[in-house]
XYZ file of C-alpha atoms in Angstrom:
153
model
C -24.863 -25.314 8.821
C -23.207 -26.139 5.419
C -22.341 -29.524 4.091
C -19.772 -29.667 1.365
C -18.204 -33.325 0.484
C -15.283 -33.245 -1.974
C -13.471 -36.307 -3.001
C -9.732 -36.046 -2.490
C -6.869 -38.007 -4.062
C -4.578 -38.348 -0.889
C -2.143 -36.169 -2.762
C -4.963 -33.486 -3.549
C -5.847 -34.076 0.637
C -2.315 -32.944 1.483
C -2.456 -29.778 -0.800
C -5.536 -28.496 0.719
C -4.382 -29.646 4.534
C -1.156 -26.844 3.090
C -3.535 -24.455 1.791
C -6.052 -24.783 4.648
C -2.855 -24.072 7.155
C -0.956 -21.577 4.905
C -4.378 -19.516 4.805
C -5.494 -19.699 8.616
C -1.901 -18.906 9.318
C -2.038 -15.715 6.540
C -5.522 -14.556 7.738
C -5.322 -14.708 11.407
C -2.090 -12.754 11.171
C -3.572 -10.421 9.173
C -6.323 -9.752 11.541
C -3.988 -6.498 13.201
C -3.927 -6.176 16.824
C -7.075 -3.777 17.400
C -9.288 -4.191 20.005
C -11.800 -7.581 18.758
C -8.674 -8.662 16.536
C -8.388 -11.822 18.925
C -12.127 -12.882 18.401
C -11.163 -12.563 14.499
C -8.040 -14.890 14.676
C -10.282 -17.186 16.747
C -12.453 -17.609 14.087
C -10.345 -18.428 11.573
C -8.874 -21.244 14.004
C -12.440 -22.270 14.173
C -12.949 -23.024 11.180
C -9.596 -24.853 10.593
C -10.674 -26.931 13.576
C -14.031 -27.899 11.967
C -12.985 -28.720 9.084
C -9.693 -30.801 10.266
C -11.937 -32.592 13.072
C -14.911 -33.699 10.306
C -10.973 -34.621 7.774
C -10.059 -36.821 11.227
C -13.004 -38.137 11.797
C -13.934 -39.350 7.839
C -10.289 -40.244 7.081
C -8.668 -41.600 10.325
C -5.331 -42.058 8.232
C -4.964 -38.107 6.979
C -1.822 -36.109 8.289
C -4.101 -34.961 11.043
C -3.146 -35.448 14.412
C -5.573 -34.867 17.780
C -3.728 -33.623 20.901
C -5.566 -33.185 24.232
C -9.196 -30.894 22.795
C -7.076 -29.462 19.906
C -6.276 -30.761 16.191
C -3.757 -29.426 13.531
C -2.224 -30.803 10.556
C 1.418 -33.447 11.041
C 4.565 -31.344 11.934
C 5.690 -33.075 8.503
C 3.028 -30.544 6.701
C 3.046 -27.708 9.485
C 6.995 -27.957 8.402
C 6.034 -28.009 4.782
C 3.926 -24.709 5.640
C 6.496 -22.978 7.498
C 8.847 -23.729 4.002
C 6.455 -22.364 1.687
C 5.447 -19.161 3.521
C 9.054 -18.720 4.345
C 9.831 -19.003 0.183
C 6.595 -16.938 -0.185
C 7.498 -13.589 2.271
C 11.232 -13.522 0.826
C 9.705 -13.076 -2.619
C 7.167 -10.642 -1.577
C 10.453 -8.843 -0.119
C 12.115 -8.849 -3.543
C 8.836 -8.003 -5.123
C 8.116 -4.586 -2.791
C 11.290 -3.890 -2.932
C 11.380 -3.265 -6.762
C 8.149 -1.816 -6.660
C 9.249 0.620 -4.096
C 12.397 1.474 -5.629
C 10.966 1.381 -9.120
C 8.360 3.750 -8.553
C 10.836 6.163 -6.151
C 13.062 6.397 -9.651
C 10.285 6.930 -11.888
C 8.411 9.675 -9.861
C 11.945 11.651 -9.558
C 11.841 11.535 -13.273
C 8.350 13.306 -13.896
C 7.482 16.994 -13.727
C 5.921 18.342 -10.099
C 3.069 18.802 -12.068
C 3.037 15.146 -13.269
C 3.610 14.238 -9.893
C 0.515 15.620 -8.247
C -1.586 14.756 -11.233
C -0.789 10.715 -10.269
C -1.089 10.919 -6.998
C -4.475 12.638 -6.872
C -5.749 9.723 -9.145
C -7.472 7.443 -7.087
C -6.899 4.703 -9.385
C -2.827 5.641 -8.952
C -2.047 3.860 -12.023
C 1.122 4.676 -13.306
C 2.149 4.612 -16.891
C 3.740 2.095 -18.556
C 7.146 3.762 -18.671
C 7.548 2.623 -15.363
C 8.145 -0.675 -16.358
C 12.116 -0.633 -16.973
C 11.940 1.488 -13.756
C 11.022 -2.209 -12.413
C 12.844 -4.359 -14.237
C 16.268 -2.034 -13.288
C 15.584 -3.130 -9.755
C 14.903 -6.219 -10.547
C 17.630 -7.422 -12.720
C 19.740 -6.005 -9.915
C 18.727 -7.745 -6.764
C 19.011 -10.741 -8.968
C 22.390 -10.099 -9.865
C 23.995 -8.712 -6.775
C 21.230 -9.137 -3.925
C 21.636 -5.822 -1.641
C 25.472 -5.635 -1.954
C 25.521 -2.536 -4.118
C 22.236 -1.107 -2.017
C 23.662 1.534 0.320
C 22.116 4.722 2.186
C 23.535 7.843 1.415
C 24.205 9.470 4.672
């Protein structure tokens, strides 16, 4: 077993109870649904446990509260979570979406040739002259959002 000890201003304590929720939350999601995937997220609840139950136990005043055999952070911070992973997946939306689009745009502007040289790279860098590719899409969500997005049928 591994003993760390940190010392915490209460404001640094309430950062890492985010982080330590934020990242259980991220991981044990990420854990996909295949067969074992539960034993995976179970770990990483685990370990949350272990480390709020020694938090309770040192600082009996932390944003940590016990219910029946389980612990987890105040709804004050789980809210505070919920915020920042909320603000965090509607950037990564913006981001992947002018990624996406960005890279659609500039791979209709190269040769077939060009193309298939990229894309058998494992690396799959692409040049630099993809970067107003990027910046197109993102100026424009910034501007407008999706209004002027539409399918061609």
């Amino acid at each position: 077993m591994n003993e760390i000890r940190l010392k915490l201003s209460n404001e640094d304590l309430e950062r890492f109870l985010l982080m330590l929720e934020a990242g259980n939350f991220v991981c044990g999601g990420a854990v996909g649904e295949e067969e074992g995937s539960e034993d995976d997220a179970a770990l990483f609840d685990a370990v949350e446990e272990a480390v709020l139950f020694q938090i309770h136990a040192q600082l009996p005043d932390a944003p940590v509260k016990t219910h029946e055999d389980h612990i987890h952070v105040s709804e004050e911070l789980e809210d505070q979570v919920e915020e920042i992973l909320q603000e965090h997946g509607e950037g990564e939306f913006w981001h992947r979406l002018e990624i996406g689009l960005g890279q659609r745009d500039f791979m209709r502007t190269l040769t077939e040739e060009q193309r298939e040289k990229i894309e058998k790279d494992p690396v799959h860098e692409l040049p630099k002259e993809i970067d107003p590719m990027y910046e197109k899409w993102s100026k424009e969500f910034e501007e407008f959002g999706l209004d002027r997005l539409e399918v061609k049928e």
